[in-house]
Each structure stands twice: as structure tokens, then as C-alpha cells.
PDB file of C-alpha atoms and ligand atoms in Angstrom:
ATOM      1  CA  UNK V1236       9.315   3.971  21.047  1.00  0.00           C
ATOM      2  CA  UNK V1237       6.232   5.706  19.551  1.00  0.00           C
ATOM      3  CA  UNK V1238       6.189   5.444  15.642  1.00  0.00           C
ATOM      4  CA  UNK V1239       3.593   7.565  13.682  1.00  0.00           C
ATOM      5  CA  UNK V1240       2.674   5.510  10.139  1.00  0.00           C
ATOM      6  CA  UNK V1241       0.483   5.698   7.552  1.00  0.00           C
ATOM      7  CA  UNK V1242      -1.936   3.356   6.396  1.00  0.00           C
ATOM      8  CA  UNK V1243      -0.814   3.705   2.733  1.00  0.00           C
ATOM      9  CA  UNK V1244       2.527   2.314   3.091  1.00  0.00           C
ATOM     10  CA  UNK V1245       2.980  -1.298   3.698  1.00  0.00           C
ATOM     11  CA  UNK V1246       6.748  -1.200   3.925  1.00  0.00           C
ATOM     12  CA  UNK V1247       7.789  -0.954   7.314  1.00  0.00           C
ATOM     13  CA  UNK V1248       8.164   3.033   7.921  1.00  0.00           C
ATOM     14  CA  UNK V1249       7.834   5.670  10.643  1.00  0.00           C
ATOM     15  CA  UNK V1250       8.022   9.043  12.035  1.00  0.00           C
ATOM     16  CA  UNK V1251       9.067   8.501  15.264  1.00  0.00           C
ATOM     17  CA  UNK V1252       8.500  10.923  18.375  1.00  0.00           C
ATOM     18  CA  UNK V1253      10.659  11.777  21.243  1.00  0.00           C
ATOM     19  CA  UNK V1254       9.966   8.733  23.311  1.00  0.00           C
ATOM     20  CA  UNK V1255      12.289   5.121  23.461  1.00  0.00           C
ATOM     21  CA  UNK V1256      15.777   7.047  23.064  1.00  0.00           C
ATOM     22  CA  UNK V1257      18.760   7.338  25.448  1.00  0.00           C
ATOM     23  CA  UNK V1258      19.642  10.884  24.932  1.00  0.00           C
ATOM     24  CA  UNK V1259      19.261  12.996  27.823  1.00  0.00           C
ATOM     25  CA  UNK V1260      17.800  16.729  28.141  1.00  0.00           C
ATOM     26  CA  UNK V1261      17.603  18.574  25.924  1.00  0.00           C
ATOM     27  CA  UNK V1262      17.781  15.931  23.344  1.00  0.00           C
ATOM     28  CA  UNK V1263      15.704  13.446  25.718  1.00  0.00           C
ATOM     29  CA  UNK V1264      15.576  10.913  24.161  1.00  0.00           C
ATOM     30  CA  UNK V1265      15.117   9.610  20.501  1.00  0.00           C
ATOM     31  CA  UNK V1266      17.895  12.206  19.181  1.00  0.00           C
ATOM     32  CA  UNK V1267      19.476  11.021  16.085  1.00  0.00           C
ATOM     33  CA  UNK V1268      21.908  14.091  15.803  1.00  0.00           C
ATOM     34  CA  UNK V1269      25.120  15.059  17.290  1.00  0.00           C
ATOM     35  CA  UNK V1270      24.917  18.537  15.477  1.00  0.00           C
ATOM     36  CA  UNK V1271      23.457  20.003  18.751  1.00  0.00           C
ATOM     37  CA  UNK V1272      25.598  18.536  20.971  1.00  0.00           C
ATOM     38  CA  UNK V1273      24.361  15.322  21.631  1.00  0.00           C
ATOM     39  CA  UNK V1274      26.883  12.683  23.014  1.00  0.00           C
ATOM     40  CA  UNK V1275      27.503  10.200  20.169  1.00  0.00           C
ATOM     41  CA  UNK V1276      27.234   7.053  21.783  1.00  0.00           C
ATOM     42  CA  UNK V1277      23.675   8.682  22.688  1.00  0.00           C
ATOM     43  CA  UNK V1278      23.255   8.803  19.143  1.00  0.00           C
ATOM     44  CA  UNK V1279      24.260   5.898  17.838  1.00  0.00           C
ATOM     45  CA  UNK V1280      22.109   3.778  20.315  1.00  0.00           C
ATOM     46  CA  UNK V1281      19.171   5.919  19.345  1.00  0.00           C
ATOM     47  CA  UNK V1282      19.901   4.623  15.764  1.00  0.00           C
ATOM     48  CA  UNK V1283      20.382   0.959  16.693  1.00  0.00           C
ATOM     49  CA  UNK V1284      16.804   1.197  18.079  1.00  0.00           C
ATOM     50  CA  UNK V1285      15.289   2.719  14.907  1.00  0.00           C
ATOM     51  CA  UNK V1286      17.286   0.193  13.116  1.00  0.00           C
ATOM     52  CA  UNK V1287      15.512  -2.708  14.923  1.00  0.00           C
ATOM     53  CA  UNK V1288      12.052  -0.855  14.520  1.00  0.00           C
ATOM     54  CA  UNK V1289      13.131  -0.987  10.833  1.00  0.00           C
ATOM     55  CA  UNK V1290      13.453  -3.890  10.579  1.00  0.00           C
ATOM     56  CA  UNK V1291      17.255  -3.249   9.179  1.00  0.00           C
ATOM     57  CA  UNK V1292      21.111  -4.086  10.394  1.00  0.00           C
ATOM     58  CA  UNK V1293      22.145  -0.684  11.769  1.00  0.00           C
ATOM     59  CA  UNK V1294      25.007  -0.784   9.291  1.00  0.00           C
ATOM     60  CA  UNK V1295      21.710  -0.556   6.386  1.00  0.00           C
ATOM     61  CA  UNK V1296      20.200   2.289   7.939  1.00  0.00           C
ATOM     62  CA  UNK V1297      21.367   5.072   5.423  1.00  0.00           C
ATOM     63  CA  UNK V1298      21.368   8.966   5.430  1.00  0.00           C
ATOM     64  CA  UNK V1299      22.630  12.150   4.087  1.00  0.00           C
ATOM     65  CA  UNK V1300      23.965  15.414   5.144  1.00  0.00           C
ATOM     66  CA  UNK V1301      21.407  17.666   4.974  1.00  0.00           C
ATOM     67  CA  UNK V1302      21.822  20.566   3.249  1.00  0.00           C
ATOM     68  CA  UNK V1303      18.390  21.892   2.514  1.00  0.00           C
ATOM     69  CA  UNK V1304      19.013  21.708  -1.145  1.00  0.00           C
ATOM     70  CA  UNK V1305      17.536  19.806  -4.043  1.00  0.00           C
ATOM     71  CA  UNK V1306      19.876  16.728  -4.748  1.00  0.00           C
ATOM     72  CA  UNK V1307      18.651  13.099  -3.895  1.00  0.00           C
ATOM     73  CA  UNK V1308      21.158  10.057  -3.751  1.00  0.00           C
ATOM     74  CA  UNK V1309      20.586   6.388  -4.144  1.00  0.00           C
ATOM     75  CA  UNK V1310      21.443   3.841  -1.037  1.00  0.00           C
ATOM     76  CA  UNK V1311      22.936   0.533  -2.634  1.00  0.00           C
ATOM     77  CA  UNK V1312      22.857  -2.135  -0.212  1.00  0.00           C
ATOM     78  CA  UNK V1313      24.568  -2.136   3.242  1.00  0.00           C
ATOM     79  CA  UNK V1314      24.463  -3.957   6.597  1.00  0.00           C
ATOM     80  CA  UNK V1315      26.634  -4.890   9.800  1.00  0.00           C
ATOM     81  CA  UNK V1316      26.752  -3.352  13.401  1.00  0.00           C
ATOM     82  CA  UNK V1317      28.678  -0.641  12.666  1.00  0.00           C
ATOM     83  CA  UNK V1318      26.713   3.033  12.303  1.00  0.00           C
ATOM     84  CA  UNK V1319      27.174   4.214   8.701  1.00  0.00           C
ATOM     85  CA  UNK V1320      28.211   8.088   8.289  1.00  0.00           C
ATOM     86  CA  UNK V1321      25.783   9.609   5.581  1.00  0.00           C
ATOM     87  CA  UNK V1322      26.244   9.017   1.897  1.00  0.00           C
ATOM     88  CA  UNK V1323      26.690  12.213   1.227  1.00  0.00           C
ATOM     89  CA  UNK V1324      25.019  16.106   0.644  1.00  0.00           C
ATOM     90  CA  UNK V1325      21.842  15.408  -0.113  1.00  0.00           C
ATOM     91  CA  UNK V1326      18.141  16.403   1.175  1.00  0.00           C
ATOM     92  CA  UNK V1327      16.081  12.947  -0.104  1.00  0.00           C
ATOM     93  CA  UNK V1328      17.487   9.698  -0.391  1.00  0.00           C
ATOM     94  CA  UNK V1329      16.107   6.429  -2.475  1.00  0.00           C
ATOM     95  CA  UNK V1330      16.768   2.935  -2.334  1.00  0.00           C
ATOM     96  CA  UNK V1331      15.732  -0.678  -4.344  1.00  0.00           C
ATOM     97  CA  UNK V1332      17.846  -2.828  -2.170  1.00  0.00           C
ATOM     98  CA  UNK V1333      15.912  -5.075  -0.196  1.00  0.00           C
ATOM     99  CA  UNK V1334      17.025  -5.056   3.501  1.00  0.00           C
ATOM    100  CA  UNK V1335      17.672  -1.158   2.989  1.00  0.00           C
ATOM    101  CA  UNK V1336      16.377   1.614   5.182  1.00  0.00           C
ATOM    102  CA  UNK V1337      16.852   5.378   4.096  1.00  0.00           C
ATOM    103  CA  UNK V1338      15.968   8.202   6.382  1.00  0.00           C
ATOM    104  CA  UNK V1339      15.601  11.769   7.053  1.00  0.00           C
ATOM    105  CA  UNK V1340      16.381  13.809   9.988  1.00  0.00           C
ATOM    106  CA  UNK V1341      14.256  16.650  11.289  1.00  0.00           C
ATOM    107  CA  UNK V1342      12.653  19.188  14.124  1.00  0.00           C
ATOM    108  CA  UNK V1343      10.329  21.030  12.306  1.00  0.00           C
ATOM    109  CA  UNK V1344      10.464  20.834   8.612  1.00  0.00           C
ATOM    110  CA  UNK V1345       8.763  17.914   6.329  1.00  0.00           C
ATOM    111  CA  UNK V1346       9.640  14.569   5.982  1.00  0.00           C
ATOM    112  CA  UNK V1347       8.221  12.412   3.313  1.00  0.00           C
ATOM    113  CA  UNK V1348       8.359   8.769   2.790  1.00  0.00           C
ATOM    114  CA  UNK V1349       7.735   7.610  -0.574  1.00  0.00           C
ATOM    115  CA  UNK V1350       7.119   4.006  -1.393  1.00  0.00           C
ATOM    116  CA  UNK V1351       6.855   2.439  -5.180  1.00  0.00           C
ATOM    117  CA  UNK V1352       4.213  -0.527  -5.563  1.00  0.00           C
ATOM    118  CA  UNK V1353       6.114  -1.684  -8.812  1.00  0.00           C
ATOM    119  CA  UNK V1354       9.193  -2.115  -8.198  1.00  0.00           C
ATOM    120  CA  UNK V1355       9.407  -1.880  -3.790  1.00  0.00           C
ATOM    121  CA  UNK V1356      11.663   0.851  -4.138  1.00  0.00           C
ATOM    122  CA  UNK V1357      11.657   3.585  -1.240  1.00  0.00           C
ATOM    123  CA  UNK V1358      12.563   7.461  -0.839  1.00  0.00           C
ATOM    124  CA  UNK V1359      12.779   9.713   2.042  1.00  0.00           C
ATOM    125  CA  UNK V1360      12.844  13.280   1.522  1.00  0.00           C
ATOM    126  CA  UNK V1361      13.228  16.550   3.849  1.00  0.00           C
ATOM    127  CA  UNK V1362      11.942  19.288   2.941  1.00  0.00           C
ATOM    128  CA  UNK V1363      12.239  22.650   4.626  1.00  0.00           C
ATOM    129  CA  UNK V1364      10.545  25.495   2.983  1.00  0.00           C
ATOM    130  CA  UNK V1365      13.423  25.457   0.351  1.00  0.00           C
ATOM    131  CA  UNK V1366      12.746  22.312  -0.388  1.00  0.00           C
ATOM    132  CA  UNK V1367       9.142  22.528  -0.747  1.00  0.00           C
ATOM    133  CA  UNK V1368       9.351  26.113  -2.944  1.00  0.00           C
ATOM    134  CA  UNK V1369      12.016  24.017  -4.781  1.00  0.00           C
ATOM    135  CA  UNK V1370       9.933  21.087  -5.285  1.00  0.00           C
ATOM    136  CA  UNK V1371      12.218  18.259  -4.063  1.00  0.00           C
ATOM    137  CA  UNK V1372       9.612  16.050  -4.116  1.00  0.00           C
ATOM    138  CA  UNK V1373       9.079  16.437  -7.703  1.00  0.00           C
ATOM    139  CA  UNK V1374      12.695  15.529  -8.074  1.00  0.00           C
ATOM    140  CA  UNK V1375      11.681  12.300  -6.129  1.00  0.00           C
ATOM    141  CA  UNK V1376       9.200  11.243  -8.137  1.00  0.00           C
ATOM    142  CA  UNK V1377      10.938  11.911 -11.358  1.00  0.00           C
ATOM    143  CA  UNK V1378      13.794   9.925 -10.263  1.00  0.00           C
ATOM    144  CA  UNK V1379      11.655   6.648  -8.924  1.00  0.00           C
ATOM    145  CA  UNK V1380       9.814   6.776 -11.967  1.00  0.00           C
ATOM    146  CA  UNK V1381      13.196   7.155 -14.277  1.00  0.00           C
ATOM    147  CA  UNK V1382      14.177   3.852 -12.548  1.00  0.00           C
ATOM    148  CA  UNK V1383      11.023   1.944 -13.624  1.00  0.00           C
ATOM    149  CA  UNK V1384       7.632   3.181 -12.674  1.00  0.00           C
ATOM    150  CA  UNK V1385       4.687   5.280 -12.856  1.00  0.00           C
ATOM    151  CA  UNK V1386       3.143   8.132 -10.580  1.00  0.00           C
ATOM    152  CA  UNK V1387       0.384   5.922 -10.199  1.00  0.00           C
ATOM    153  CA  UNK V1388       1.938   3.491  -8.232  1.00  0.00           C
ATOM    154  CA  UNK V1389       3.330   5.884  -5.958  1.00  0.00           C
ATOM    155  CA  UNK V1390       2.284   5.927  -2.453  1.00  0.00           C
ATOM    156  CA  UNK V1391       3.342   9.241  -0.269  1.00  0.00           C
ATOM    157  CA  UNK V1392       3.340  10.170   3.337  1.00  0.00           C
ATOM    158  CA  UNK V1393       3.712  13.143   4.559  1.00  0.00           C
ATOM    159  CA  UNK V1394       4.784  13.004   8.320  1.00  0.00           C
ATOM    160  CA  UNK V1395       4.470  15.406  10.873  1.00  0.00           C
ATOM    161  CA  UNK V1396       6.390  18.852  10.678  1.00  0.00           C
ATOM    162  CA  UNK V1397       5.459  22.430  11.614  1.00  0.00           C
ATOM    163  CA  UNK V1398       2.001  23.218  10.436  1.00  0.00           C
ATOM    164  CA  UNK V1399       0.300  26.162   9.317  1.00  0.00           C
ATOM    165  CA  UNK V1400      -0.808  26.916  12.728  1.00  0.00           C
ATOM    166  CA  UNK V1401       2.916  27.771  14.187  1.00  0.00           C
ATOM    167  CA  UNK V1402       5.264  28.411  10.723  1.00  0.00           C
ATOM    168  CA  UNK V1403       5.280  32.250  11.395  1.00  0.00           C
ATOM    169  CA  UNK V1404       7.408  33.652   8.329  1.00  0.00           C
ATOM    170  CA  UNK V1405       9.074  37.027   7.270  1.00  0.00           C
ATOM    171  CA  UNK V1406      10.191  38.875   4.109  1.00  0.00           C
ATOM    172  CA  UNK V1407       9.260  37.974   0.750  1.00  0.00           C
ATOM    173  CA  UNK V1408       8.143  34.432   1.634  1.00  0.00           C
ATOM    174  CA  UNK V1409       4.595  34.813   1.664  1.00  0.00           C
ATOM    175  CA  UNK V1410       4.988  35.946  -1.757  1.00  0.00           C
ATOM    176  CA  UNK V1411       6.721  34.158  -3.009  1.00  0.00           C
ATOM    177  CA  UNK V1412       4.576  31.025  -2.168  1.00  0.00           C
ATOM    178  CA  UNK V1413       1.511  32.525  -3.102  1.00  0.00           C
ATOM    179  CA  UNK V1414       3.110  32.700  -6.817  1.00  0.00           C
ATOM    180  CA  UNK V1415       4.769  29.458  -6.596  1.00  0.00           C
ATOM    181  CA  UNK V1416       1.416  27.453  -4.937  1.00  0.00           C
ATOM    182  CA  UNK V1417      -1.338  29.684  -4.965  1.00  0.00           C
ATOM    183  CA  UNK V1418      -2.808  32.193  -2.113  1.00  0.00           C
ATOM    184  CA  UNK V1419      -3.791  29.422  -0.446  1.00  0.00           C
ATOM    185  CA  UNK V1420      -0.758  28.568   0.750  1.00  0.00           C
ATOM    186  CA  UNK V1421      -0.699  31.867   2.975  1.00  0.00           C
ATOM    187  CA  UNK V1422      -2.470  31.260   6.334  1.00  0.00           C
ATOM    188  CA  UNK V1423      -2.943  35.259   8.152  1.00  0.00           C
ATOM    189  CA  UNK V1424      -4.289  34.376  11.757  1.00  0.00           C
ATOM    190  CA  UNK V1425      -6.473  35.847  13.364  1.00  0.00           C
ATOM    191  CA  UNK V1426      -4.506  37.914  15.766  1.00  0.00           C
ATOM    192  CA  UNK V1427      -1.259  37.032  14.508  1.00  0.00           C
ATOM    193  CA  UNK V1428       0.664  39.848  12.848  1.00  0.00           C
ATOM    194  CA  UNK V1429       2.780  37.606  10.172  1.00  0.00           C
ATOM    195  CA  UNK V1430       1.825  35.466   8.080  1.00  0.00           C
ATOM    196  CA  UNK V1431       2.155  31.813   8.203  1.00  0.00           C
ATOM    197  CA  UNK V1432       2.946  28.971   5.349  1.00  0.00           C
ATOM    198  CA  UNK V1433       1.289  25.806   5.170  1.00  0.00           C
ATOM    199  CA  UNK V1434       4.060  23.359   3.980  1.00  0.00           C
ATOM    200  CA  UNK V1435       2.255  20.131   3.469  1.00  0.00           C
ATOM    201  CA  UNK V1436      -0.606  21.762   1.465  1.00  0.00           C
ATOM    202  CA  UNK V1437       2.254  23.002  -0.649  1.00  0.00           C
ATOM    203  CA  UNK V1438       3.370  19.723  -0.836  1.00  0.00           C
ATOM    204  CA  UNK V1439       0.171  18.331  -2.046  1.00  0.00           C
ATOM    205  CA  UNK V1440       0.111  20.545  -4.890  1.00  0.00           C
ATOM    206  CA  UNK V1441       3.459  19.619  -6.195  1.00  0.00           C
ATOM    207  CA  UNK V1442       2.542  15.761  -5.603  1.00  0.00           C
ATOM    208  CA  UNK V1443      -0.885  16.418  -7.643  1.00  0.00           C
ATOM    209  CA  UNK V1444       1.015  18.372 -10.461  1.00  0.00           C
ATOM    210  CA  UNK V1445       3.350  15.571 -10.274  1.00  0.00           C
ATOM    211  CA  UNK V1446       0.685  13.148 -11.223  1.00  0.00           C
ATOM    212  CA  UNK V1447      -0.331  11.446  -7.821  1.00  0.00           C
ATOM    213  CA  UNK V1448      -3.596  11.615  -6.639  1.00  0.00           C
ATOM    214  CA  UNK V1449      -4.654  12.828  -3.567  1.00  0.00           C
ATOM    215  CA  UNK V1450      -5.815   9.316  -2.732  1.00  0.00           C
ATOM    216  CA  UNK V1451      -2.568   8.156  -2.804  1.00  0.00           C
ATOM    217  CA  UNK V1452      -0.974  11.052  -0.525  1.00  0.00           C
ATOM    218  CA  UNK V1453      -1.507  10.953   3.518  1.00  0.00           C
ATOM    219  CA  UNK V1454      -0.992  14.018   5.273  1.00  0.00           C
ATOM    220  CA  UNK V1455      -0.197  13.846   8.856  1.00  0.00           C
ATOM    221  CA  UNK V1456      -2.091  16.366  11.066  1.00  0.00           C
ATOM    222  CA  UNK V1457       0.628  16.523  13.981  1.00  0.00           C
ATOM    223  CA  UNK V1458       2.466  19.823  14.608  1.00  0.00           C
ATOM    224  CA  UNK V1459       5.537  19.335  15.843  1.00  0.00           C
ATOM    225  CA  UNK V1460       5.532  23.050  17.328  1.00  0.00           C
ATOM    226  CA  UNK V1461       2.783  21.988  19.457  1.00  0.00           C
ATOM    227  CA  UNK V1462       2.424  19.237  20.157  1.00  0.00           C
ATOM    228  CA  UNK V1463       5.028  17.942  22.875  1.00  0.00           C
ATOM    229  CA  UNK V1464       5.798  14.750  21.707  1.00  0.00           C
ATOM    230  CA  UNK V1465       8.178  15.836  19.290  1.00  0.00           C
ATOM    231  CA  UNK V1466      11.484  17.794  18.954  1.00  0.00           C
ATOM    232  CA  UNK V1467      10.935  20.997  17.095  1.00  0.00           C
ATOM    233  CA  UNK V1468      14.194  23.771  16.440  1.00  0.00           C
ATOM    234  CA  UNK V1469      11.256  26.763  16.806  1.00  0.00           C
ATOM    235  CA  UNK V1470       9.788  26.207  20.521  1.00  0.00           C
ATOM    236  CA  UNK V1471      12.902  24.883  21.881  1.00  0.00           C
ATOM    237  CA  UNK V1472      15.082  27.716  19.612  1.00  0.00           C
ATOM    238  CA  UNK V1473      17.836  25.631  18.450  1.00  0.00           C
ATOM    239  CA  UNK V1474      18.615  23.477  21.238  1.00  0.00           C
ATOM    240  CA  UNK V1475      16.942  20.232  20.472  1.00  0.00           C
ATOM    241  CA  UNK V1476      17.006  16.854  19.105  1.00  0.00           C
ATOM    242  CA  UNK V1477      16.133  15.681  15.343  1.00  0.00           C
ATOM    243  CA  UNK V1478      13.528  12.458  14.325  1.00  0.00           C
ATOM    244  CA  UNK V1479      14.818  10.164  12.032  1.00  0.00           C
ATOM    245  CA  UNK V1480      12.027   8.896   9.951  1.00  0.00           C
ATOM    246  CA  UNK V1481      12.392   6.120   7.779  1.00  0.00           C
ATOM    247  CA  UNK V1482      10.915   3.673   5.212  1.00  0.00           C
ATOM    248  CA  UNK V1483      12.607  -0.080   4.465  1.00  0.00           C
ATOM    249  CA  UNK V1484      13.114  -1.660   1.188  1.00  0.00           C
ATOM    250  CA  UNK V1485      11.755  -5.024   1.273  1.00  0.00           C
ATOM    251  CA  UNK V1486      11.387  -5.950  -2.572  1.00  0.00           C
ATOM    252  CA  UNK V1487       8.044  -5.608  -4.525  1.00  0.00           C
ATOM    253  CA  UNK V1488       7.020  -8.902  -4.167  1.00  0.00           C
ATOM    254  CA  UNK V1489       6.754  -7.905  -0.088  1.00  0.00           C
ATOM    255  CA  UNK V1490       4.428  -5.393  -1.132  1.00  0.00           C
TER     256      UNK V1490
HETATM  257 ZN1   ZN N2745       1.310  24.335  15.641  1.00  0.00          ZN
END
């Protein structure tokens, strides 16, 4: 297994890449989706080994069904051998049980761990580009900081996803991130007759305006459209695998 990390978080975390799975082409190998058409017993060993690299039973290893909307859940504590089906519609997911992992699946669009100094809790968030013009991670941070902290003690990374070198969009988009972030966010290529989005520079700005400094935010430079390593649902058009990447709960005191 080949786990990604950031040297801001100090709970155990990752954003995996293809390798260390059982899944076979063209989910080969970490898949953690049967959406596709993955075989689930595929699956479900490809979450017992993130479980392990989490540091988490399998049976603590929680999710959600994505949904790409704006709703975050809380994981209460689990465990046991058995995989656990998602806790429900949701597109981030927190936690402030110790021995708790929450994760987010994707091929191509953002995932974000979040981890709280004060209090150890954790959040995972996925963000396509509805969740970043929606500003899901804004709803992350207000709802760690409703349960006890301060932006300040926030620590975010932002894993690897498509980057402004591949996310080609249509329509109104461009626009409509330019008002929303700034023209900044609108990459036009050299050669390149759309224009392109840069998702975790969006995401920056909403983490600033949120109160975090840039300090205290890691961007990760990999592009999943790109670079092999990882499953992405543009290059392989549909018909690939999804990363689970996680974050555990291991109490502040761990921290
Ligand atoms: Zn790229």
C-alpha cells in the first residue's frame, strides 16, 4: 500500500493510491467501491487493509453515501470484523470517538482531512466542484468548531484530486467560479480551448475566509488525471476504482 500524508496531521491519515488492493482490472487494486462493478469481497478486503493502515477495527472504519451535496454526519463509535454500510447521505463525515476512522471515497474530485488539535476530533470531506462552489468545507469547520473549538486549531489537508492542469469544464462554470472565488480560479491553457477550474485553490479561499491560515492548510500537488498511480473517473471515463482516504480519531491527548 502507498499512502500519501501530510506533515500537518499527526493522527494517523492517508490518501491512498492504487497499489496494495485485491481488486482486479479495471479497479486493480485498492478499489473501495462496488458502484462500478467491483466484486464485493474485492471490496471489502480492500477495506480491511485500509482499516489496518488506520489503525482501526474494520467494523470502525465509517462512511457515507455520497451524494455530492452539502450535509456532513457524525460517526459515534464502532468496531468488530464486520464491514459497516455507510451512515448515511452525506458528502463529509466527523468523528470524536477515539478508535474511529471516517473516510471519503473518490477518482477525481477533493478529499479533505480535517483534524482538531483541541479536542482530537476528525472530518473527512469530498468535495466535487459542487461541493467546493457550495463550500462544504465551511460547513466542516463550522460544525467542529460548534462542538468545541476554534479555526485556529484546525489543521487541513487537502489530498490529491484533479488539478487545474486536466479539470476541463463547460457551460456557465467558469463563471460562476470566477464570482464565487475570484478570476483566479479560471485556468485558460495555452492551447486548450475550455477553460479549466482549479479546485484546491478554491478550497484555500474558503478555508482562509473560514479563518484558517494558510499555514495550517497543505495542498497536495498530485493530479490524479495524470499521474498513474491513482484511479481517476476522467482518463479512465467511468470505469474505474475510488480511494478511500481517511483520518483516525485517537483522542486529543494523542495529539
Ligand atoms: Zn493533470
Amino acid at each position: 500500500m502507498e499512502l500519501i500524508t501530510s506533515s500537518l496531521l499527526r493522527s494517523p491519515h492517508g490518501f491512498p493510491t492504487r497499489a496494495g488492493g485485491v481488486s482486479v482490472a479495471p479497479f486493480e487494486s485498492l478499489n473501495t467501491s462496488t458502484a462500478s462493478g467491483d466484486e464485493q469481497a474485492h471490496v471489502h478486503e480492500n477495506l480491511r487493509r485500509l482499516a489496518r493502515a488506520a489503525k482501526v477495527e474494520v467494523g470502525a472504519l465509517a462512511t457515507v453515501s455520497q451524494v455530492h451535496g452539502l450535509v456532513m454526519l457524525r460517526a459515534p463509535g464502532g468496531g468488530g470484523e464486520q464491514v459497516v454500510p455507510p451512515l448515511g447521505e452525506a458528502d463529509a463525515i466527523w468523528t470524536s470517538a477515539p478508535g474511529v476512522a471516517v473516510g471519503v471515497k473518490t477518482a477525481d474530485c477533493v478529499p479533505v482531512l480535517i483534524e482538531d488539535r483541541r479536542t482530537g476530533a476528525v472530518a473527512a470531506v469530498h468535495a466535487g466542484w459542487r461541493g467546493v462552489i457550495g463550500k462544504l468545507v465551511q460547513v466542516a469547520v463550522t460544525t467542529l468548531c460548534a462542538a468545541g473549538t476554534t479555526p485556529d486549531q484546525l489543521r487541513v489537508a487537502v489530498g490529491p484530486c484533479i488539478q487545474r492542469c486536466c479539470f476541463e469544464v463547460d457551460g456557465d462554470l467558469p463563471t460562476r467560479f470566477s464570482e464565487a472565488f475570484g478570476a483566479q480560479v479560471v485556468v485558460r491553457p495555452e492551447g486548450k480551448a475550455k477553460a479549466h477550474l482549479d479546485l484546491p485553490w478554491a478550497l484555500g479561499r474558503t478555508l482562509e475566509a473560514a479563518g484558517i491560515a494558510a499555514s495550517n492548510v497543505d495542498v497536495r500537488p498530485e493530479c490524479t488525471r495524470c499521474d498513474a498511480r491513482f484511479f481517476s473517473h476522467r482518463r479512465d471515463r467511468g470505469l474505474t476504482g475510488r480511494h478511500l482516504s481517511f483520518i483516525t480519531c485517537v483522542g486529543a491527548s494523542a495529539l
